Short mmCIF file of C-alpha atoms and ligand atoms in Angstrom, two decimals:
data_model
loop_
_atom_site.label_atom_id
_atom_site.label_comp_id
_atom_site.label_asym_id
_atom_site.label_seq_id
_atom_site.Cartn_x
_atom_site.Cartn_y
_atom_site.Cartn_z
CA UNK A 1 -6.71 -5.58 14.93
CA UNK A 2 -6.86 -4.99 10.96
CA UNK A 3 -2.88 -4.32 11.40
CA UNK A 4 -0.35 -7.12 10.51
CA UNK A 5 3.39 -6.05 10.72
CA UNK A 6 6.03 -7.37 8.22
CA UNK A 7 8.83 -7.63 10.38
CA UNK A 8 11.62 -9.15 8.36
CA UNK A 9 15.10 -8.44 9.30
CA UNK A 10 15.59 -6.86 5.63
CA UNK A 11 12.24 -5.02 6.23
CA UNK A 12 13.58 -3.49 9.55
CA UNK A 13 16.75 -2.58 8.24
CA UNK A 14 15.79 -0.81 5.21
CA UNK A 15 12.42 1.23 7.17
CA UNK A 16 15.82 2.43 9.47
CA UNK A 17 17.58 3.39 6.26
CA UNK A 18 13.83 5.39 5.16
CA UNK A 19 14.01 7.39 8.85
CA UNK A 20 17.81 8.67 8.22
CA UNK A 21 17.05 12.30 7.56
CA UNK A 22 19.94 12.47 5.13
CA UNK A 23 18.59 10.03 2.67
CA UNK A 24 18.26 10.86 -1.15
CA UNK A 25 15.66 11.35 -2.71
CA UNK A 26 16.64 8.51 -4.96
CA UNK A 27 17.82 6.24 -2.29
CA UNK A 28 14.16 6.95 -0.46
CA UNK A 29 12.25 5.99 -3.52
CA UNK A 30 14.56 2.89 -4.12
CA UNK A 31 13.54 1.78 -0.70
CA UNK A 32 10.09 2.24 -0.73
CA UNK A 33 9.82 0.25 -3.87
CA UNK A 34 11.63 -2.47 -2.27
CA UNK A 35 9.64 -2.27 1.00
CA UNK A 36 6.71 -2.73 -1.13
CA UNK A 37 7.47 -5.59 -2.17
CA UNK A 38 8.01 -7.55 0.53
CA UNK A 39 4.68 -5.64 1.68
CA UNK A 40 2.67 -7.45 -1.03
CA UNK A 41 4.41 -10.38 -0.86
CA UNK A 42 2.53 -10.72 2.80
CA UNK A 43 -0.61 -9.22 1.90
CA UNK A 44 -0.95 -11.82 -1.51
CA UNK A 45 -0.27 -14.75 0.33
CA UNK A 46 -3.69 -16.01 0.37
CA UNK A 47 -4.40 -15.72 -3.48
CA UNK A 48 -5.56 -18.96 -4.67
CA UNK A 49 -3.77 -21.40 -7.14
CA UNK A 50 -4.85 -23.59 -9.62
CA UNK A 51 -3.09 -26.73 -11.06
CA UNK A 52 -1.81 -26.33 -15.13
CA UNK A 53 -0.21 -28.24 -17.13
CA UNK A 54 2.90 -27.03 -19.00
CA UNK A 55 5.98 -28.50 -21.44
CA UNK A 56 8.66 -28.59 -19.51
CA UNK A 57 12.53 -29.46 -20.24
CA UNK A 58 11.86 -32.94 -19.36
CA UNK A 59 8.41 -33.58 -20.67
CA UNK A 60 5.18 -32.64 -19.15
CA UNK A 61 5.11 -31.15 -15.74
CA UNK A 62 1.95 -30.01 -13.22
CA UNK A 63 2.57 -26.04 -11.87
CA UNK A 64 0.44 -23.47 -10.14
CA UNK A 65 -0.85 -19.91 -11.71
CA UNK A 66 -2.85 -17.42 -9.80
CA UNK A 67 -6.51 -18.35 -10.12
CA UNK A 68 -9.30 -16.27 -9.38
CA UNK A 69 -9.72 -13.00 -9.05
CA UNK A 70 -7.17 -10.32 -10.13
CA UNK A 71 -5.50 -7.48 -9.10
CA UNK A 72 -6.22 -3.37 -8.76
CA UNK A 73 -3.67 -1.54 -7.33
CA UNK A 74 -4.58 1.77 -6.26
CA UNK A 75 -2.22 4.08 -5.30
CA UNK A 76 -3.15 6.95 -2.95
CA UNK A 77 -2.11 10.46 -4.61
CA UNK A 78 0.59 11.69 -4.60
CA UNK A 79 2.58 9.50 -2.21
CA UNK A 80 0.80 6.06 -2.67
CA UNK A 81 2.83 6.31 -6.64
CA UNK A 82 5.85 5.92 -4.75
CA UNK A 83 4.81 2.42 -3.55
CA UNK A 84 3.51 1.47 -7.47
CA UNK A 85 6.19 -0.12 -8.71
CA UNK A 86 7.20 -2.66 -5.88
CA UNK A 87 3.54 -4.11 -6.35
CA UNK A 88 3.94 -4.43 -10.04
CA UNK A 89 7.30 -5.65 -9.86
CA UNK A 90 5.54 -8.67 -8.16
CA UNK A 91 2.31 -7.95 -10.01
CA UNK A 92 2.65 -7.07 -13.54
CA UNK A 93 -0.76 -7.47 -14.55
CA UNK A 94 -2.69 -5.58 -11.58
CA UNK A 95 -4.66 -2.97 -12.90
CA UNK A 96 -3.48 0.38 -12.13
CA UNK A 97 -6.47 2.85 -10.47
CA UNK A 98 -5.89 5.84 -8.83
CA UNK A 99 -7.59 8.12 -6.11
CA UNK A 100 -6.20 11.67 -5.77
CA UNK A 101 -7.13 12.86 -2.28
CA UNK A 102 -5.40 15.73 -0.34
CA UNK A 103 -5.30 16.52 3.36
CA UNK A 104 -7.22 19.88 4.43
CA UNK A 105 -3.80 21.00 6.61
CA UNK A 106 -6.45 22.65 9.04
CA UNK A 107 -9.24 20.01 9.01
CA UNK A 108 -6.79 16.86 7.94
CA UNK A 109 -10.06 15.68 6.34
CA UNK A 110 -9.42 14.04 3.12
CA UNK A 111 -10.48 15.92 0.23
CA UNK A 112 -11.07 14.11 -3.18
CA UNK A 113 -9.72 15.55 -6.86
CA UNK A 114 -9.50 13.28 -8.89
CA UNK A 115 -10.42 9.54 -9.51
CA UNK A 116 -9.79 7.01 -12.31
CA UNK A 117 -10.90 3.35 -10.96
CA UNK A 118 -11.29 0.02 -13.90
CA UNK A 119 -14.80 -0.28 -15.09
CA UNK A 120 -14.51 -3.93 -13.73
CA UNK A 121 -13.26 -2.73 -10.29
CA UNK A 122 -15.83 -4.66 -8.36
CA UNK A 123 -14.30 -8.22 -9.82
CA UNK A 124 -11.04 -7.22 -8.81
CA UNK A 125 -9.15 -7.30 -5.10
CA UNK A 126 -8.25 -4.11 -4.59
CA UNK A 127 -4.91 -2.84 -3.03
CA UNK A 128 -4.02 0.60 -1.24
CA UNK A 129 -1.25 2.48 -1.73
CA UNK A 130 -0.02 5.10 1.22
CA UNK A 131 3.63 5.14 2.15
CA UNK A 132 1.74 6.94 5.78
CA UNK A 133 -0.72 6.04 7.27
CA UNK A 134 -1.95 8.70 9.94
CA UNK A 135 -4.97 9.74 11.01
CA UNK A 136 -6.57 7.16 8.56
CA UNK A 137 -8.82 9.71 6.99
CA UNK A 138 -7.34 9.56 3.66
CA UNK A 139 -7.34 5.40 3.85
CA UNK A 140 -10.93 5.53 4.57
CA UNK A 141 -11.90 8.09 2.02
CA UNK A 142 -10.51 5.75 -0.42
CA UNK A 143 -11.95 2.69 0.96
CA UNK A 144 -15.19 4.02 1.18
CA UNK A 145 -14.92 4.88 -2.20
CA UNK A 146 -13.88 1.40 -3.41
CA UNK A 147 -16.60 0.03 -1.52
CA UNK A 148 -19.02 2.24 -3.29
CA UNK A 149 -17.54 1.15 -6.31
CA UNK A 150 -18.54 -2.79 -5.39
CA UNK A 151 -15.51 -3.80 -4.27
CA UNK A 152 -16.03 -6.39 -1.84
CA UNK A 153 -11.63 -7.52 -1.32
CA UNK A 154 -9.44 -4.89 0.09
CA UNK A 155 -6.17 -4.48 1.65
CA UNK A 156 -4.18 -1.61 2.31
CA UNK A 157 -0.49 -1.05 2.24
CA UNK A 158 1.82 1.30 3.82
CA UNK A 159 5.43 1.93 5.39
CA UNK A 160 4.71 3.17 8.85
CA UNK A 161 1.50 3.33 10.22
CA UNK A 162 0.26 5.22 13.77
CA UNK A 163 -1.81 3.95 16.57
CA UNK A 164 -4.50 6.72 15.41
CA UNK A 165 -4.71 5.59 11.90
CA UNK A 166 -5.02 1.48 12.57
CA UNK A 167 -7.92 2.54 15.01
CA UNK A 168 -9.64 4.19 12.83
CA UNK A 169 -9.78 1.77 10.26
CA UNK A 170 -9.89 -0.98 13.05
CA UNK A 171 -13.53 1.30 13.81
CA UNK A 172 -15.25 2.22 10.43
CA UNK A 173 -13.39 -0.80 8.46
CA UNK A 174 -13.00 -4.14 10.28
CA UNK A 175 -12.73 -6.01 7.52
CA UNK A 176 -9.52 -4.23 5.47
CA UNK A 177 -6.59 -5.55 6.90
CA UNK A 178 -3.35 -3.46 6.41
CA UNK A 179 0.11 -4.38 5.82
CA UNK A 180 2.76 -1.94 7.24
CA UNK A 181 6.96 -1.88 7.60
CA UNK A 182 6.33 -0.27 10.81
CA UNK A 183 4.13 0.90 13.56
CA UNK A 184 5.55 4.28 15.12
CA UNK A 185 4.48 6.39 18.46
CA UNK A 186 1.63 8.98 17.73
CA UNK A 187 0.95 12.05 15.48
CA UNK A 188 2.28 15.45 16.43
CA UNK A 189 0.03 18.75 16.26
CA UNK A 190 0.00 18.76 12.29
CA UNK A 191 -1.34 14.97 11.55
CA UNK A 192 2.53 13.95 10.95
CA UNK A 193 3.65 10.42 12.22
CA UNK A 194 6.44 10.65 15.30
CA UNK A 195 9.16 9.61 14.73
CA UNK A 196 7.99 8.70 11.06
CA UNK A 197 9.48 9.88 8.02
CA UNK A 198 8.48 13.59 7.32
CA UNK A 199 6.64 14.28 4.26
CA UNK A 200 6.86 11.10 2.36
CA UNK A 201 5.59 12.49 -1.01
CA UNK A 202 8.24 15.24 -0.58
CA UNK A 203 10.70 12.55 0.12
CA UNK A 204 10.00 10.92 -2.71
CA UNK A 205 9.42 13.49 -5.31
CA UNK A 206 12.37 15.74 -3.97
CA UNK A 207 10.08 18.80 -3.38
CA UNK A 208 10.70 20.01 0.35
N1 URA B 301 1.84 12.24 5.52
C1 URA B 301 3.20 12.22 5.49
O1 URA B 301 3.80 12.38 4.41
N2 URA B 301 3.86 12.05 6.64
C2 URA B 301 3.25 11.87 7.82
O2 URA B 301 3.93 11.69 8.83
C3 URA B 301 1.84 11.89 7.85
C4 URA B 301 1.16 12.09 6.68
#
């Protein structure tokens, strides 16, 4: 199971202030960014440290710093920008790449139009950004094009994922695990998570 929950008390409480259909748009995007956070601070736990030695108040003094490789973040288009800024507010120096995909509404195949990835992508660990994670066409469509790229470290991160969409990367991506603020029921007729959030870029854009 590529899924791991975050399943804070503060996480719970602010994905039930996300499902109110009366948020605002501002209040939705404030949460998200939040939500983020906490995501990465799950998915980054494993980044290595190194020991350095810094002038402290009192003299010298041993700390950590991030060693090793460092960070793309790679938000889906358009709703993955939402997430952006609670990874960077944690992150500040991740690379920013991003993959513009839309969903065919008959097909809900992915289709690509536009990409902009670092030229030293494949030295980098490489986080998704997709507030919904559905079907998991779109997730895959940008894995698979990370993995082309010679990325060899991915993780994906979302606010509510479906059964459909962990399977499928569960299937064609074993090795990506995802983070996620919640895991709802299924996906109605149109490819939309139940009971979800509606359109998440609308929601956070302010264009339904
Ligand atoms: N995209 C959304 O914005 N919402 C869903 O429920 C599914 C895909």
């Amino acid at each position: 199971m590529p899924l791991q929950l975050v399943e804070h008390p503060l996480v719970r409480h602010k994905v039930g202030l996300l499902r109110e259909v009366d948020t605002s748009t501002a209040k939705f995007r404030n949460l998200t960014r939040e939500i983020t956070g906490f995501l990465t601070y799950e998915a980054f736990r494993d980044l290595p440290t190194e020991p350095k030695q810094v002038r402290g108040w009192a003299g010298e003094v041993q700390v950590e710093r991030i060693a090793g490789k460092k960070v793309a973040v790679v938000p889906i288009l358009r709703a993955g920008l939402g997430m952006l800024q609670g990874v960077l507010d944690l992150i500040p120096s991740a690379r920013v790449n991003v993959v513009g995909l839309y969903r065919d509404e008959e097909t809900l195949e992915p289709v690509h139009y536009y990409n902009k990835l670092s030229h030293d992508i494949e030295d980098r660990r490489a986080v998704i950004l997709d507030p919904m994670l559905a079907t998991g066409n779109s997730m895959c469509a940008a894995i698979e094009l990370l993995e082309r790229a010679g990325c060899t470290d991915i993780r994906a991160l979302c606010l509510v994922a479906a059964p459909e969409g962990i399977r499928s990367i569960d299937e064609r991506h074993p090795g990506v695990r995802v983070y996620a603020a919640g895991l709802d029921n299924e996906l109605n007729d149109q490819g939309y998570i139940l009971p979800g959030l509606g359109d998440a870029g609308d929601r956070l854009f302010g264009t339904q």
